[in-house]
């Protein structure tokens, strides 16, 4: 079952702008992960944030996690055309039998 | 770097054919997964394997079977392909730690005519 809800479903911005994507989930988690998928390709792991962390950075990526609201956000700063892709959140929950549950994804388009 | 490879990028089969999708990982990962991805439905887990010769059903196992005879290889089998199995199939692997990230292959786009 898909518990991750991502918002927005699609986002179109200009190069240089920041892009923010949100993810909500329903159950208790060990961590939340973000993945990127370029068109027609496999997923690439971007960043993992544990339930006891509130914020994490990796290059131009900033992820926040609010376990009280069961939500996370992914911020891509100074976006580039090469950031055009679909972005998925996935939860690793305590009652998920070791499985990840993926959101529906946000389709990001960065125009040059 | 972890590398997960899938036997085909594109595959076209006929209804009723037996189809094998192969996945190989080179990082000695214990866990392997098969997903299918469809527009509007996201990624759905078909089967996964915690170790050699072990398998667990995912959310949508009907019409599929799997085989894991060697640690590095995880095969997805469509016993009798049907048009509703036309989809993108993604394989992934992970270390034995249950909450770690997964590493994905490039995907196989299967069309069943």
mmCIF file with all atom_site columns, C-alpha atoms in Angstrom:
data_model
loop_
_atom_site.group_PDB
_atom_site.id
_atom_site.type_symbol
_atom_site.label_atom_id
_atom_site.label_alt_id
_atom_site.label_comp_id
_atom_site.label_asym_id
_atom_site.label_entity_id
_atom_site.label_seq_id
_atom_site.pdbx_PDB_ins_code
_atom_site.Cartn_x
_atom_site.Cartn_y
_atom_site.Cartn_z
_atom_site.occupancy
_atom_site.B_iso_or_equiv
_atom_site.pdbx_formal_charge
_atom_site.auth_seq_id
_atom_site.auth_comp_id
_atom_site.auth_asym_id
_atom_site.auth_atom_id
_atom_site.pdbx_PDB_model_num
ATOM 1   C CA . UNK A 1 1   ? 0.000  0.000   0.000   1.00 0.00 ? 1   UNK A CA 1
ATOM 2   C CA . UNK A 1 2   ? 1.178  3.511   -0.743  1.00 0.00 ? 2   UNK A CA 1
ATOM 3   C CA . UNK A 1 3   ? 1.222  5.683   2.338   1.00 0.00 ? 3   UNK A CA 1
ATOM 4   C CA . UNK A 1 4   ? 3.311  8.530   1.055   1.00 0.00 ? 4   UNK A CA 1
ATOM 5   C CA . UNK A 1 5   ? 1.422  11.476  -0.304  1.00 0.00 ? 5   UNK A CA 1
ATOM 6   C CA . UNK A 1 6   ? 3.512  13.927  -2.254  1.00 0.00 ? 6   UNK A CA 1
ATOM 7   C CA . UNK A 1 7   ? 2.694  17.494  -2.992  1.00 0.00 ? 7   UNK A CA 1
ATOM 8   C CA . UNK A 1 8   ? 2.694  18.978  -5.525  1.00 0.00 ? 8   UNK A CA 1
ATOM 9   C CA . UNK A 1 9   ? 2.271  16.281  -8.155  1.00 0.00 ? 9   UNK A CA 1
ATOM 10  C CA . UNK A 1 10  ? 4.039  18.500  -10.675 1.00 0.00 ? 10  UNK A CA 1
ATOM 11  C CA . UNK A 1 11  ? 6.231  21.582  -10.379 1.00 0.00 ? 11  UNK A CA 1
ATOM 12  C CA . UNK A 1 12  ? 7.669  23.794  -13.098 1.00 0.00 ? 12  UNK A CA 1
ATOM 13  C CA . UNK A 1 13  ? 10.322 26.404  -12.299 1.00 0.00 ? 13  UNK A CA 1
ATOM 14  C CA . UNK A 1 14  ? 13.093 28.402  -13.965 1.00 0.00 ? 14  UNK A CA 1
ATOM 15  C CA . UNK A 1 15  ? 16.759 27.568  -13.612 1.00 0.00 ? 15  UNK A CA 1
ATOM 16  C CA . UNK A 1 16  ? 18.231 29.198  -10.538 1.00 0.00 ? 16  UNK A CA 1
ATOM 17  C CA . UNK A 1 17  ? 15.005 29.054  -8.551  1.00 0.00 ? 17  UNK A CA 1
ATOM 18  C CA . UNK A 1 18  ? 14.461 26.835  -5.536  1.00 0.00 ? 18  UNK A CA 1
ATOM 19  C CA . UNK A 1 19  ? 12.154 23.813  -5.676  1.00 0.00 ? 19  UNK A CA 1
ATOM 20  C CA . UNK A 1 20  ? 10.288 22.488  -2.661  1.00 0.00 ? 20  UNK A CA 1
ATOM 21  C CA . UNK A 1 21  ? 8.500  19.152  -2.541  1.00 0.00 ? 21  UNK A CA 1
ATOM 22  C CA . UNK A 1 22  ? 6.495  17.800  0.362   1.00 0.00 ? 22  UNK A CA 1
ATOM 23  C CA . UNK A 1 23  ? 5.725  14.317  1.575   1.00 0.00 ? 23  UNK A CA 1
ATOM 24  C CA . UNK A 1 24  ? 3.265  13.135  4.199   1.00 0.00 ? 24  UNK A CA 1
ATOM 25  C CA . UNK A 1 25  ? 3.021  9.672   5.693   1.00 0.00 ? 25  UNK A CA 1
ATOM 26  C CA . UNK A 1 26  ? 0.853  7.798   8.152   1.00 0.00 ? 26  UNK A CA 1
ATOM 27  C CA . UNK A 1 27  ? 2.803  5.398   10.335  1.00 0.00 ? 27  UNK A CA 1
ATOM 28  C CA . UNK A 1 28  ? 5.737  5.381   12.725  1.00 0.00 ? 28  UNK A CA 1
ATOM 29  C CA . UNK A 1 29  ? 9.026  5.359   10.844  1.00 0.00 ? 29  UNK A CA 1
ATOM 30  C CA . UNK A 1 30  ? 12.679 4.534   11.338  1.00 0.00 ? 30  UNK A CA 1
ATOM 31  C CA . UNK A 1 31  ? 13.674 6.850   8.508   1.00 0.00 ? 31  UNK A CA 1
ATOM 32  C CA . UNK A 1 32  ? 12.434 8.597   5.397   1.00 0.00 ? 32  UNK A CA 1
ATOM 33  C CA . UNK A 1 33  ? 14.308 8.491   2.105   1.00 0.00 ? 33  UNK A CA 1
ATOM 34  C CA . UNK A 1 34  ? 14.204 10.587  -1.039  1.00 0.00 ? 34  UNK A CA 1
ATOM 35  C CA . UNK A 1 35  ? 14.899 9.223   -4.500  1.00 0.00 ? 35  UNK A CA 1
ATOM 36  C CA . UNK A 1 36  ? 15.182 10.768  -7.964  1.00 0.00 ? 36  UNK A CA 1
ATOM 37  C CA . UNK A 1 37  ? 14.115 9.148   -11.208 1.00 0.00 ? 37  UNK A CA 1
ATOM 38  C CA . UNK A 1 38  ? 15.112 10.511  -14.580 1.00 0.00 ? 38  UNK A CA 1
ATOM 39  C CA . UNK A 1 39  ? 12.640 9.808   -17.337 1.00 0.00 ? 39  UNK A CA 1
ATOM 40  C CA . UNK A 1 40  ? 12.406 6.101   -18.110 1.00 0.00 ? 40  UNK A CA 1
ATOM 41  C CA . UNK A 1 41  ? 15.248 5.150   -15.797 1.00 0.00 ? 41  UNK A CA 1
ATOM 42  C CA . UNK A 1 42  ? 15.755 3.553   -12.389 1.00 0.00 ? 42  UNK A CA 1
ATOM 43  C CA . UNK A 1 43  ? 15.593 5.390   -9.080  1.00 0.00 ? 43  UNK A CA 1
ATOM 44  C CA . UNK A 1 44  ? 18.652 6.934   -7.497  1.00 0.00 ? 44  UNK A CA 1
ATOM 45  C CA . UNK A 1 45  ? 18.893 7.365   -3.741  1.00 0.00 ? 45  UNK A CA 1
ATOM 46  C CA . UNK A 1 46  ? 19.433 11.005  -2.743  1.00 0.00 ? 46  UNK A CA 1
ATOM 47  C CA . UNK A 1 47  ? 19.263 11.280  1.015   1.00 0.00 ? 47  UNK A CA 1
ATOM 48  C CA . UNK A 1 48  ? 18.074 9.463   4.131   1.00 0.00 ? 48  UNK A CA 1
ATOM 49  C CA . UNK A 1 49  ? 16.854 11.221  7.249   1.00 0.00 ? 49  UNK A CA 1
ATOM 50  C CA . UNK A 1 50  ? 16.327 9.283   10.467  1.00 0.00 ? 50  UNK A CA 1
ATOM 51  C CA . UNK A 1 51  ? 13.356 9.786   12.740  1.00 0.00 ? 51  UNK A CA 1
ATOM 52  C CA . UNK A 1 52  ? 15.501 11.462  15.400  1.00 0.00 ? 52  UNK A CA 1
ATOM 53  C CA . UNK A 1 53  ? 16.845 14.012  12.904  1.00 0.00 ? 53  UNK A CA 1
ATOM 54  C CA . UNK A 1 54  ? 15.068 17.230  11.978  1.00 0.00 ? 54  UNK A CA 1
ATOM 55  C CA . UNK A 1 55  ? 17.160 18.475  9.093   1.00 0.00 ? 55  UNK A CA 1
ATOM 56  C CA . UNK A 1 56  ? 19.829 17.125  6.785   1.00 0.00 ? 56  UNK A CA 1
ATOM 57  C CA . UNK A 1 57  ? 21.875 18.632  3.971   1.00 0.00 ? 57  UNK A CA 1
ATOM 58  C CA . UNK A 1 58  ? 23.623 17.136  0.980   1.00 0.00 ? 58  UNK A CA 1
ATOM 59  C CA . UNK A 1 59  ? 25.059 19.574  -1.542  1.00 0.00 ? 59  UNK A CA 1
ATOM 60  C CA . UNK A 1 60  ? 22.127 21.606  -2.899  1.00 0.00 ? 60  UNK A CA 1
ATOM 61  C CA . UNK A 1 61  ? 19.595 19.361  -1.160  1.00 0.00 ? 61  UNK A CA 1
ATOM 62  C CA . UNK A 1 62  ? 18.000 20.133  2.166   1.00 0.00 ? 62  UNK A CA 1
ATOM 63  C CA . UNK A 1 63  ? 15.590 17.701  3.773   1.00 0.00 ? 63  UNK A CA 1
ATOM 64  C CA . UNK A 1 64  ? 13.469 18.351  6.834   1.00 0.00 ? 64  UNK A CA 1
ATOM 65  C CA . UNK A 1 65  ? 11.441 15.903  8.864   1.00 0.00 ? 65  UNK A CA 1
ATOM 66  C CA . UNK A 1 66  ? 8.621  16.671  11.284  1.00 0.00 ? 66  UNK A CA 1
ATOM 67  C CA . UNK A 1 67  ? 7.593  13.427  12.954  1.00 0.00 ? 67  UNK A CA 1
ATOM 68  C CA . UNK A 1 68  ? 4.825  15.144  14.936  1.00 0.00 ? 68  UNK A CA 1
ATOM 69  C CA . UNK A 1 69  ? 3.165  16.142  11.657  1.00 0.00 ? 69  UNK A CA 1
ATOM 70  C CA . UNK A 1 70  ? 4.344  13.026  9.847   1.00 0.00 ? 70  UNK A CA 1
ATOM 71  C CA . UNK A 1 71  ? 5.735  15.103  7.028   1.00 0.00 ? 71  UNK A CA 1
ATOM 72  C CA . UNK A 1 72  ? 8.968  15.816  5.216   1.00 0.00 ? 72  UNK A CA 1
ATOM 73  C CA . UNK A 1 73  ? 10.124 18.310  2.647   1.00 0.00 ? 73  UNK A CA 1
ATOM 74  C CA . UNK A 1 74  ? 12.866 18.274  0.060   1.00 0.00 ? 74  UNK A CA 1
ATOM 75  C CA . UNK A 1 75  ? 14.354 21.592  -1.014  1.00 0.00 ? 75  UNK A CA 1
ATOM 76  C CA . UNK A 1 76  ? 16.582 21.839  -4.059  1.00 0.00 ? 76  UNK A CA 1
ATOM 77  C CA . UNK A 1 77  ? 18.370 25.165  -4.141  1.00 0.00 ? 77  UNK A CA 1
ATOM 78  C CA . UNK A 1 78  ? 19.606 26.976  -7.254  1.00 0.00 ? 78  UNK A CA 1
ATOM 79  C CA . UNK A 1 79  ? 17.984 24.404  -9.520  1.00 0.00 ? 79  UNK A CA 1
ATOM 80  C CA . UNK A 1 80  ? 19.477 23.378  -12.856 1.00 0.00 ? 80  UNK A CA 1
ATOM 81  C CA . UNK A 1 81  ? 17.930 21.914  -15.996 1.00 0.00 ? 81  UNK A CA 1
ATOM 82  C CA . UNK A 1 82  ? 19.642 18.635  -15.056 1.00 0.00 ? 82  UNK A CA 1
ATOM 83  C CA . UNK A 1 83  ? 17.458 18.481  -11.913 1.00 0.00 ? 83  UNK A CA 1
ATOM 84  C CA . UNK A 1 84  ? 14.452 17.792  -14.143 1.00 0.00 ? 84  UNK A CA 1
ATOM 85  C CA . UNK A 1 85  ? 13.178 14.429  -12.898 1.00 0.00 ? 85  UNK A CA 1
ATOM 86  C CA . UNK A 1 86  ? 10.578 12.780  -10.697 1.00 0.00 ? 86  UNK A CA 1
ATOM 87  C CA . UNK A 1 87  ? 11.246 12.812  -6.975  1.00 0.00 ? 87  UNK A CA 1
ATOM 88  C CA . UNK A 1 88  ? 9.878  10.181  -4.604  1.00 0.00 ? 88  UNK A CA 1
ATOM 89  C CA . UNK A 1 89  ? 9.783  9.924   -0.861  1.00 0.00 ? 89  UNK A CA 1
ATOM 90  C CA . UNK A 1 90  ? 9.838  6.485   0.731   1.00 0.00 ? 90  UNK A CA 1
ATOM 91  C CA . UNK A 1 91  ? 9.280  5.514   4.339   1.00 0.00 ? 91  UNK A CA 1
ATOM 92  C CA . UNK A 1 92  ? 11.085 2.755   6.209   1.00 0.00 ? 92  UNK A CA 1
ATOM 93  C CA . UNK A 1 93  ? 8.591  1.995   8.929   1.00 0.00 ? 93  UNK A CA 1
ATOM 94  C CA . UNK A 1 94  ? 8.778  -0.218  11.973  1.00 0.00 ? 94  UNK A CA 1
ATOM 95  C CA . UNK A 1 95  ? 5.722  -2.204  10.936  1.00 0.00 ? 95  UNK A CA 1
ATOM 96  C CA . UNK A 1 96  ? 6.555  -2.543  7.274   1.00 0.00 ? 96  UNK A CA 1
ATOM 97  C CA . UNK A 1 97  ? 8.462  -5.809  7.380   1.00 0.00 ? 97  UNK A CA 1
ATOM 98  C CA . UNK A 1 98  ? 11.644 -4.234  6.056   1.00 0.00 ? 98  UNK A CA 1
ATOM 99  C CA . UNK A 1 99  ? 9.891  -2.838  3.000   1.00 0.00 ? 99  UNK A CA 1
ATOM 100 C CA . UNK A 1 100 ? 9.935  0.709   1.721   1.00 0.00 ? 100 UNK A CA 1
ATOM 101 C CA . UNK A 1 101 ? 6.645  2.401   0.944   1.00 0.00 ? 101 UNK A CA 1
ATOM 102 C CA . UNK A 1 102 ? 6.899  4.951   -1.841  1.00 0.00 ? 102 UNK A CA 1
ATOM 103 C CA . UNK A 1 103 ? 4.911  8.074   -2.470  1.00 0.00 ? 103 UNK A CA 1
ATOM 104 C CA . UNK A 1 104 ? 3.420  8.867   -5.860  1.00 0.00 ? 104 UNK A CA 1
ATOM 105 C CA . UNK A 1 105 ? 6.183  11.309  -6.677  1.00 0.00 ? 105 UNK A CA 1
ATOM 106 C CA . UNK A 1 106 ? 6.581  14.925  -7.721  1.00 0.00 ? 106 UNK A CA 1
ATOM 107 C CA . UNK A 1 107 ? 7.477  15.634  -11.325 1.00 0.00 ? 107 UNK A CA 1
ATOM 108 C CA . UNK A 1 108 ? 9.901  18.553  -11.427 1.00 0.00 ? 108 UNK A CA 1
ATOM 109 C CA . UNK A 1 109 ? 10.606 20.475  -14.619 1.00 0.00 ? 109 UNK A CA 1
ATOM 110 C CA . UNK A 1 110 ? 13.396 23.045  -14.572 1.00 0.00 ? 110 UNK A CA 1
ATOM 111 C CA . UNK A 1 111 ? 13.374 25.319  -17.597 1.00 0.00 ? 111 UNK A CA 1
ATOM 112 C CA . UNK A 1 112 ? 16.646 26.828  -18.814 1.00 0.00 ? 112 UNK A CA 1
ATOM 113 C CA . UNK B 2 1   ? 29.717 2.015   -6.460  1.00 0.00 ? 1   UNK B CA 1
ATOM 114 C CA . UNK B 2 2   ? 26.870 -0.431  -6.213  1.00 0.00 ? 2   UNK B CA 1
ATOM 115 C CA . UNK B 2 3   ? 25.791 -1.652  -9.561  1.00 0.00 ? 3   UNK B CA 1
ATOM 116 C CA . UNK B 2 4   ? 22.457 -3.284  -10.242 1.00 0.00 ? 4   UNK B CA 1
ATOM 117 C CA . UNK B 2 5   ? 21.931 -4.478  -13.785 1.00 0.00 ? 5   UNK B CA 1
ATOM 118 C CA . UNK B 2 6   ? 18.825 -5.767  -15.500 1.00 0.00 ? 6   UNK B CA 1
ATOM 119 C CA . UNK B 2 7   ? 18.939 -8.080  -18.474 1.00 0.00 ? 7   UNK B CA 1
ATOM 120 C CA . UNK B 2 8   ? 16.952 -5.915  -20.884 1.00 0.00 ? 8   UNK B CA 1
ATOM 121 C CA . UNK B 2 9   ? 15.968 -2.260  -21.152 1.00 0.00 ? 9   UNK B CA 1
ATOM 122 C CA . UNK B 2 10  ? 13.061 -2.981  -23.464 1.00 0.00 ? 10  UNK B CA 1
ATOM 123 C CA . UNK B 2 11  ? 11.208 -6.240  -24.009 1.00 0.00 ? 11  UNK B CA 1
ATOM 124 C CA . UNK B 2 12  ? 8.220  -7.109  -26.185 1.00 0.00 ? 12  UNK B CA 1
ATOM 125 C CA . UNK B 2 13  ? 6.400  -10.393 -25.598 1.00 0.00 ? 13  UNK B CA 1
ATOM 126 C CA . UNK B 2 14  ? 3.153  -12.001 -26.661 1.00 0.00 ? 14  UNK B CA 1
ATOM 127 C CA . UNK B 2 15  ? 0.241  -12.946 -24.432 1.00 0.00 ? 15  UNK B CA 1
ATOM 128 C CA . UNK B 2 16  ? 0.756  -16.379 -22.901 1.00 0.00 ? 16  UNK B CA 1
ATOM 129 C CA . UNK B 2 17  ? 4.528  -16.395 -23.231 1.00 0.00 ? 17  UNK B CA 1
ATOM 130 C CA . UNK B 2 18  ? 6.744  -17.197 -20.262 1.00 0.00 ? 18  UNK B CA 1
ATOM 131 C CA . UNK B 2 19  ? 8.924  -14.196 -19.487 1.00 0.00 ? 19  UNK B CA 1
ATOM 132 C CA . UNK B 2 20  ? 12.116 -14.039 -17.448 1.00 0.00 ? 20  UNK B CA 1
ATOM 133 C CA . UNK B 2 21  ? 13.460 -10.762 -16.115 1.00 0.00 ? 21  UNK B CA 1
ATOM 134 C CA . UNK B 2 22  ? 16.933 -11.018 -14.648 1.00 0.00 ? 22  UNK B CA 1
ATOM 135 C CA . UNK B 2 23  ? 18.584 -8.777  -12.099 1.00 0.00 ? 23  UNK B CA 1
ATOM 136 C CA . UNK B 2 24  ? 22.193 -8.938  -10.939 1.00 0.00 ? 24  UNK B CA 1
ATOM 137 C CA . UNK B 2 25  ? 23.904 -6.906  -8.215  1.00 0.00 ? 25  UNK B CA 1
ATOM 138 C CA . UNK B 2 26  ? 27.621 -6.771  -7.539  1.00 0.00 ? 26  UNK B CA 1
ATOM 139 C CA . UNK B 2 27  ? 27.781 -5.594  -3.928  1.00 0.00 ? 27  UNK B CA 1
ATOM 140 C CA . UNK B 2 28  ? 27.054 -8.810  -2.048  1.00 0.00 ? 28  UNK B CA 1
ATOM 141 C CA . UNK B 2 29  ? 23.724 -7.438  -0.836  1.00 0.00 ? 29  UNK B CA 1
ATOM 142 C CA . UNK B 2 30  ? 21.495 -9.818  1.075   1.00 0.00 ? 30  UNK B CA 1
ATOM 143 C CA . UNK B 2 31  ? 18.157 -8.283  0.103   1.00 0.00 ? 31  UNK B CA 1
ATOM 144 C CA . UNK B 2 32  ? 16.715 -7.925  -3.379  1.00 0.00 ? 32  UNK B CA 1
ATOM 145 C CA . UNK B 2 33  ? 13.388 -6.551  -4.607  1.00 0.00 ? 33  UNK B CA 1
ATOM 146 C CA . UNK B 2 34  ? 11.170 -6.476  -7.674  1.00 0.00 ? 34  UNK B CA 1
ATOM 147 C CA . UNK B 2 35  ? 8.785  -3.563  -8.254  1.00 0.00 ? 35  UNK B CA 1
ATOM 148 C CA . UNK B 2 36  ? 6.521  -2.538  -11.050 1.00 0.00 ? 36  UNK B CA 1
ATOM 149 C CA . UNK B 2 37  ? 5.840  1.093   -11.827 1.00 0.00 ? 37  UNK B CA 1
ATOM 150 C CA . UNK B 2 38  ? 2.707  2.319   -13.557 1.00 0.00 ? 38  UNK B CA 1
ATOM 151 C CA . UNK B 2 39  ? 1.457  5.863   -14.171 1.00 0.00 ? 39  UNK B CA 1
ATOM 152 C CA . UNK B 2 40  ? -0.773 7.005   -11.347 1.00 0.00 ? 40  UNK B CA 1
ATOM 153 C CA . UNK B 2 41  ? -0.004 3.935   -9.239  1.00 0.00 ? 41  UNK B CA 1
ATOM 154 C CA . UNK B 2 42  ? 3.600  4.610   -8.291  1.00 0.00 ? 42  UNK B CA 1
ATOM 155 C CA . UNK B 2 43  ? 5.977  1.812   -7.328  1.00 0.00 ? 43  UNK B CA 1
ATOM 156 C CA . UNK B 2 44  ? 4.401  -1.394  -6.126  1.00 0.00 ? 44  UNK B CA 1
ATOM 157 C CA . UNK B 2 45  ? 6.361  -4.243  -4.596  1.00 0.00 ? 45  UNK B CA 1
ATOM 158 C CA . UNK B 2 46  ? 5.904  -7.599  -6.320  1.00 0.00 ? 46  UNK B CA 1
ATOM 159 C CA . UNK B 2 47  ? 8.311  -9.879  -4.445  1.00 0.00 ? 47  UNK B CA 1
ATOM 160 C CA . UNK B 2 48  ? 11.400 -9.559  -2.340  1.00 0.00 ? 48  UNK B CA 1
ATOM 161 C CA . UNK B 2 49  ? 14.120 -11.854 -1.052  1.00 0.00 ? 49  UNK B CA 1
ATOM 162 C CA . UNK B 2 50  ? 16.065 -11.557 2.182   1.00 0.00 ? 50  UNK B CA 1
ATOM 163 C CA . UNK B 2 51  ? 18.619 -14.168 1.214   1.00 0.00 ? 51  UNK B CA 1
ATOM 164 C CA . UNK B 2 52  ? 19.393 -16.992 -1.187  1.00 0.00 ? 52  UNK B CA 1
ATOM 165 C CA . UNK B 2 53  ? 16.432 -19.294 -1.747  1.00 0.00 ? 53  UNK B CA 1
ATOM 166 C CA . UNK B 2 54  ? 14.220 -17.077 0.402   1.00 0.00 ? 54  UNK B CA 1
ATOM 167 C CA . UNK B 2 55  ? 11.307 -15.106 -0.979  1.00 0.00 ? 55  UNK B CA 1
ATOM 168 C CA . UNK B 2 56  ? 8.426  -13.081 0.363   1.00 0.00 ? 56  UNK B CA 1
ATOM 169 C CA . UNK B 2 57  ? 5.323  -11.833 -1.390  1.00 0.00 ? 57  UNK B CA 1
ATOM 170 C CA . UNK B 2 58  ? 4.952  -8.141  -1.782  1.00 0.00 ? 58  UNK B CA 1
ATOM 171 C CA . UNK B 2 59  ? 1.781  -6.198  -2.440  1.00 0.00 ? 59  UNK B CA 1
ATOM 172 C CA . UNK B 2 60  ? 0.984  -7.571  -5.909  1.00 0.00 ? 60  UNK B CA 1
ATOM 173 C CA . UNK B 2 61  ? 2.468  -11.074 -6.352  1.00 0.00 ? 61  UNK B CA 1
ATOM 174 C CA . UNK B 2 62  ? -0.372 -12.526 -8.444  1.00 0.00 ? 62  UNK B CA 1
ATOM 175 C CA . UNK B 2 63  ? 0.793  -13.684 -11.842 1.00 0.00 ? 63  UNK B CA 1
ATOM 176 C CA . UNK B 2 64  ? 4.467  -13.569 -10.877 1.00 0.00 ? 64  UNK B CA 1
ATOM 177 C CA . UNK B 2 65  ? 7.026  -15.873 -9.324  1.00 0.00 ? 65  UNK B CA 1
ATOM 178 C CA . UNK B 2 66  ? 10.671 -15.365 -8.416  1.00 0.00 ? 66  UNK B CA 1
ATOM 179 C CA . UNK B 2 67  ? 13.869 -17.321 -8.111  1.00 0.00 ? 67  UNK B CA 1
ATOM 180 C CA . UNK B 2 68  ? 17.002 -16.618 -6.116  1.00 0.00 ? 68  UNK B CA 1
ATOM 181 C CA . UNK B 2 69  ? 19.489 -19.442 -6.487  1.00 0.00 ? 69  UNK B CA 1
ATOM 182 C CA . UNK B 2 70  ? 22.575 -17.247 -6.073  1.00 0.00 ? 70  UNK B CA 1
ATOM 183 C CA . UNK B 2 71  ? 23.054 -14.242 -3.846  1.00 0.00 ? 71  UNK B CA 1
ATOM 184 C CA . UNK B 2 72  ? 23.781 -11.835 -6.680  1.00 0.00 ? 72  UNK B CA 1
ATOM 185 C CA . UNK B 2 73  ? 20.891 -12.807 -8.947  1.00 0.00 ? 73  UNK B CA 1
ATOM 186 C CA . UNK B 2 74  ? 17.139 -12.361 -8.520  1.00 0.00 ? 74  UNK B CA 1
ATOM 187 C CA . UNK B 2 75  ? 14.825 -13.402 -11.322 1.00 0.00 ? 75  UNK B CA 1
ATOM 188 C CA . UNK B 2 76  ? 11.222 -12.386 -11.890 1.00 0.00 ? 76  UNK B CA 1
ATOM 189 C CA . UNK B 2 77  ? 9.099  -14.828 -13.867 1.00 0.00 ? 77  UNK B CA 1
ATOM 190 C CA . UNK B 2 78  ? 5.825  -14.159 -15.603 1.00 0.00 ? 78  UNK B CA 1
ATOM 191 C CA . UNK B 2 79  ? 4.457  -17.667 -16.056 1.00 0.00 ? 79  UNK B CA 1
ATOM 192 C CA . UNK B 2 80  ? 1.936  -16.662 -18.722 1.00 0.00 ? 80  UNK B CA 1
ATOM 193 C CA . UNK B 2 81  ? 2.254  -13.020 -19.699 1.00 0.00 ? 81  UNK B CA 1
ATOM 194 C CA . UNK B 2 82  ? -0.905 -10.954 -19.994 1.00 0.00 ? 82  UNK B CA 1
ATOM 195 C CA . UNK B 2 83  ? -1.479 -7.478  -21.395 1.00 0.00 ? 83  UNK B CA 1
ATOM 196 C CA . UNK B 2 84  ? -2.098 -6.068  -17.907 1.00 0.00 ? 84  UNK B CA 1
ATOM 197 C CA . UNK B 2 85  ? 1.497  -6.928  -17.062 1.00 0.00 ? 85  UNK B CA 1
ATOM 198 C CA . UNK B 2 86  ? 2.739  -4.319  -19.501 1.00 0.00 ? 86  UNK B CA 1
ATOM 199 C CA . UNK B 2 87  ? 4.746  -2.072  -17.231 1.00 0.00 ? 87  UNK B CA 1
ATOM 200 C CA . UNK B 2 88  ? 8.145  -0.775  -16.136 1.00 0.00 ? 88  UNK B CA 1
ATOM 201 C CA . UNK B 2 89  ? 9.859  -3.349  -13.907 1.00 0.00 ? 89  UNK B CA 1
ATOM 202 C CA . UNK B 2 90  ? 12.490 -2.194  -11.447 1.00 0.00 ? 90  UNK B CA 1
ATOM 203 C CA . UNK B 2 91  ? 14.895 -4.341  -9.479  1.00 0.00 ? 91  UNK B CA 1
ATOM 204 C CA . UNK B 2 92  ? 16.628 -3.122  -6.322  1.00 0.00 ? 92  UNK B CA 1
ATOM 205 C CA . UNK B 2 93  ? 19.091 -4.436  -3.776  1.00 0.00 ? 93  UNK B CA 1
ATOM 206 C CA . UNK B 2 94  ? 20.004 -3.538  -0.222  1.00 0.00 ? 94  UNK B CA 1
ATOM 207 C CA . UNK B 2 95  ? 22.294 -4.675  2.574   1.00 0.00 ? 95  UNK B CA 1
ATOM 208 C CA . UNK B 2 96  ? 20.757 -6.916  5.218   1.00 0.00 ? 96  UNK B CA 1
ATOM 209 C CA . UNK B 2 97  ? 19.964 -3.964  7.467   1.00 0.00 ? 97  UNK B CA 1
ATOM 210 C CA . UNK B 2 98  ? 16.209 -3.482  7.044   1.00 0.00 ? 98  UNK B CA 1
ATOM 211 C CA . UNK B 2 99  ? 16.061 0.300   7.060   1.00 0.00 ? 99  UNK B CA 1
ATOM 212 C CA . UNK B 2 100 ? 18.897 1.106   4.681   1.00 0.00 ? 100 UNK B CA 1
ATOM 213 C CA . UNK B 2 101 ? 18.558 2.681   1.257   1.00 0.00 ? 101 UNK B CA 1
ATOM 214 C CA . UNK B 2 102 ? 17.908 0.591   -1.814  1.00 0.00 ? 102 UNK B CA 1
ATOM 215 C CA . UNK B 2 103 ? 19.935 0.628   -5.020  1.00 0.00 ? 103 UNK B CA 1
ATOM 216 C CA . UNK B 2 104 ? 17.962 0.350   -8.213  1.00 0.00 ? 104 UNK B CA 1
ATOM 217 C CA . UNK B 2 105 ? 18.675 -1.046  -11.638 1.00 0.00 ? 105 UNK B CA 1
ATOM 218 C CA . UNK B 2 106 ? 17.866 0.912   -14.821 1.00 0.00 ? 106 UNK B CA 1
ATOM 219 C CA . UNK B 2 107 ? 14.502 -0.798  -15.301 1.00 0.00 ? 107 UNK B CA 1
ATOM 220 C CA . UNK B 2 108 ? 12.968 -3.036  -17.953 1.00 0.00 ? 108 UNK B CA 1
ATOM 221 C CA . UNK B 2 109 ? 10.056 -1.683  -19.938 1.00 0.00 ? 109 UNK B CA 1
ATOM 222 C CA . UNK B 2 110 ? 7.963  -4.736  -20.806 1.00 0.00 ? 110 UNK B CA 1
ATOM 223 C CA . UNK B 2 111 ? 5.234  -4.631  -23.400 1.00 0.00 ? 111 UNK B CA 1
ATOM 224 C CA . UNK B 2 112 ? 2.894  -7.610  -23.689 1.00 0.00 ? 112 UNK B CA 1
ATOM 225 C CA . UNK B 2 113 ? 0.943  -7.711  -26.960 1.00 0.00 ? 113 UNK B CA 1
#
